[in-house]
Structures are given as structure tokens and as C-alpha cells.
Amino acid sequence: MLRVGTKRVLGTTSLGVRVPARLYHERVVDHYDNPRNVGSFDKNDPSVGTGLVGAPACGDVMKLQIKVDDKTGKIVDARFKTFGCGSAIASSSVATEWVKGKQMEEVLSIKNTEIAKHLSLPPVKLHCSMLAEDAIKAAVKDYEAKRAKATASGEAATEEKLATA
Amino acid sequence: MSKKNLCTPLSSLLRRCLTSIPQHFTSHSSPHIKLSILHRVSPHHRPPHDPNFDFYCSLGFSWKNLCSKSAEEIQLGCWNCHALPHSAPFLVCDSCRCIQPVDGSTDYFQIFGVERKYDQEGENLEGKYKEWQKKLHPDLVHSKSKKERDFAAEQSARVIDAYRTLSKPLSRGIYLLKLNGVEIDEEQTISDPELLAEIMEIRETVEEATDSEALNLILSQMQEKLQNWSNTFGHAFQNRNFEEAKLAIRRMTYYSRVIDEVGKKL
């Protein structure tokens, strides 16, 4: 009875061969237990870019926000909120860590395969890292769109001032 | 000449040409006879000197047409007693009660004897499921051969899958699309701002909710939305508007997920 119990605990088969149990990689568990950068910025803040993406097959939703220094184009801070599996949460957490301190153009080259490798994601969870890559791109795109809009309206206001002066 | 027309005159043809066949085959004209005669001349090789073969050839129909039905009949016959099934689906033999191997071409709707459509209201799926398990459950065959025990395990697992898939609207809808060659892409990412913002807000509310009253309110709202989108799917599917059907499935997936999460908290 005790021998059977011990076998189960050690995860051995009847032949005494050790079989590794299927676990999340310790990095994934770490990001899940000690999440970094969870939270939100004010999406109306002009220095904030918001990326909102989803994986419809599993009903996941991921929000990644970046705070950008307008003068230098550097990402000074990042936040995320993800509703999904452990791999999706860890992927977006890693993404917020990696974008901090980088230029916007630089973060566009962050690949999902790098995130997946860092977290040792199994093939079935690769799409979670893809979601994180897409979230980064969406956040940058949103920031740039906001800036373009602000610049356009700023120019229009200046022209108006000159016209009325 | 249609295949159906071929079958009726065939039986009379067989009786006429039975003179060239050994005596014990001619004593009765049950389905077993057709099987054994045609089985001797399999579709896989040409028997060069068989008088029956020459006779069929001279009648002008192709051997393949002749044998395709019989090949099906042979496959459909029970592996144990060779009896033909009385009706579809053929999961258990009516004569000897032996459990048959899984036939992948039988879809889940056929297993439950229901029409292949989205609306299954009024169909007693649970009752039929229990009836099947009474005949297929692995516990019934624990003293039988390994072959039959394996068939029982596979067959009852398939019936369980079928029941789980058909009993919930979302999985039923996805399965119907699959049967029509429309697959949901597991890897797709979307950026639909309206839908995602809505879901984000709801999920955040669920996360922050502390009392069961608030959670139950969200639950009923989600169930209502799920029902509405389920109806949308039904109409879209009926009109074979698969793109709209997929979008409905997407919504249903998100709302189902919220319902699951609320359930965990309650």
C-alpha cells in the first residue's frame, strides 16, 4: 500500500521509470503568482497607447498599455490586464517587462517565438505568445494614431490662430 | 440505370444463375447468400474463370457498381455473427448484441437519431444517451474478449463525446459548422474594439464583484446575450451565411466564458 502510494507521489510507472508530470514552466508560475505591471493607465492620456486584442477561439482578452515619452519616443512604463489562461497572463506580463525602456520601433520587432521560448510554452499555447506580440503592436499603433490626430488638430489650431491674427 | 434499379433485378438474376453454384448455397435466398456469393468474388481482384463474373460482365454493368453495395453490406455486417443491421446507426448488433467498432462516418446527429440541425429543442438527448450507455458501457463486457472490450471503450467514449457536443448550443454550433467544412481558427487573434472593450469591462466587473447578487445579475445578463446570439447563429446557419454564423459563435464563446468564470465565483 505504501509502495503504491510512494510510486504515485514520485510519478513512476509500474516499470519504475520516472515520468515527468505535465506542469507549467516555473517562469509561467512566477508571472502568475507575482504578476508584474498589472493595472491600467488612463486611455485618454495622450502619452498612452492602448492595445486591446483577443483570441476568440478560447474567449481570451488582453489589454497592454504603454506610456511613451513624447520627446524621445521611449516607452517609460507599461501595464497589462489579461483574462485568459496562465500562459496568456504570463506572456503579456513578460511583454510589459520587455517593452519598458525601449524605443517604439524596437518593440515592434519583439517576436512571439522569443516570448514562448522564455516561458517554455508548449505548442498548444504558442498562440498565447502571439496574442502578446499583437498586443504590443496594437499599443504602438494606437499611440501613433493618437499622436497623428493630435498633431493634425494642433496644426489646424495654429493655422486658425494665424488666420485670425 | 440507377443503383436502386440494379438491386431488384439482381436478386432474381442471382436465383437464375445459382445453377452453376454448389448445391448448399441454393437451399434458401436470405441476405447471407448474396453476401457469400459476392464475397467469393471480391472487388479487389478479377477472377479470370469464374462463370458468375463472366455472366455479370456480359450483362453490361461494371463490376465495381455490382460490388460496391455488397462491399458496404459486408462492412456493415456484424463482425461476430455477420448479421446485417436492421437500422442505422450500427453501434450494437441486433442479433447477437455484440458491440461494433466505431464507424467514423456516422456523425453525432446520426448516433442520436436526430436531424442534422441547430435547433434540438424537444429532442430527448439525455434519454437516448442513457439508452446507448445501457448497451455500450464497458462494464457490460468485462468478461468478453479484448477485441470486444476495446470496441466497447471506443464506442461508449464516442457516444459521450457526441452527447457532450450536442447538448450545449455553442459546441453544437461549432460541430455543425465543422460538418459543413467551416472550421474555427484556433490561432486567430482579433482586435474588434467594441466586443473586446465590452468583454474587458464585464470580466473586470466580475473580478471585483463581492456579493452573489451582483454576480447573479451579470450571470442572467450573459445568459440572455448568449441566447440572443444563439438565435442569430441559428438563422445565419439556416441561410448558410457561414461568415455571420462564425461571428455569432465568437460572441457565444466570449459570453460562455464569462458565464463559466461567474460560476467559479458563485
Short mmCIF file of C-alpha atoms in Angstrom, two decimals, chain A residues 40 52-61 63 81-85 127 130-131 134, chain B residues 184-191 193 196-197 199-200 203-204 207-208 250 253-254 257:
data_model
loop_
_atom_site.label_atom_id
_atom_site.label_comp_id
_atom_site.label_asym_id
_atom_site.label_seq_id
_atom_site.Cartn_x
_atom_site.Cartn_y
_atom_site.Cartn_z
CA SER A 40 -4.30 50.41 -16.24
CA LEU A 52 -6.68 45.56 -26.95
CA VAL A 53 -6.62 42.11 -28.55
CA GLY A 54 -8.50 38.83 -28.21
CA ALA A 55 -8.32 35.14 -29.03
CA PRO A 56 -11.91 34.27 -29.97
CA ALA A 57 -11.41 30.50 -30.06
CA CYS A 58 -10.82 30.40 -26.31
CA GLY A 59 -12.51 33.64 -25.25
CA ASP A 60 -9.29 35.36 -24.07
CA VAL A 61 -8.93 39.14 -23.91
CA LYS A 63 -5.03 44.73 -22.81
CA LYS A 81 -4.66 43.23 -17.91
CA THR A 82 -5.33 39.79 -19.28
CA PHE A 83 -8.28 37.46 -18.84
CA GLY A 84 -7.19 34.06 -20.04
CA CYS A 85 -5.07 31.06 -19.18
CA HIS A 127 -0.98 31.33 -29.76
CA MET A 130 1.20 35.55 -30.48
CA LEU A 131 -1.55 37.41 -28.66
CA ASP A 134 -0.14 41.51 -31.35
CA ILE B 184 -12.97 27.90 -36.33
CA ASP B 185 -9.34 29.06 -36.43
CA GLU B 186 -7.79 28.22 -33.06
CA GLU B 187 -4.89 30.61 -33.56
CA GLN B 188 -6.68 33.70 -34.76
CA THR B 189 -6.27 36.98 -32.87
CA ILE B 190 -8.81 39.75 -33.28
CA SER B 191 -8.90 43.44 -32.50
CA PRO B 193 -12.60 47.13 -30.25
CA LEU B 196 -13.25 43.35 -26.63
CA ALA B 197 -13.89 46.52 -24.65
CA ILE B 199 -15.83 41.82 -22.54
CA MET B 200 -12.94 43.51 -20.74
CA ARG B 203 -14.64 40.50 -16.81
CA GLU B 204 -13.29 43.33 -14.64
CA GLU B 207 -13.38 40.11 -10.83
CA GLU B 208 -14.22 42.98 -8.50
CA ARG B 250 -17.36 34.19 -31.49
CA THR B 253 -17.71 31.84 -26.91
CA TYR B 254 -16.95 35.08 -25.09
CA ARG B 257 -16.50 32.12 -20.91
#
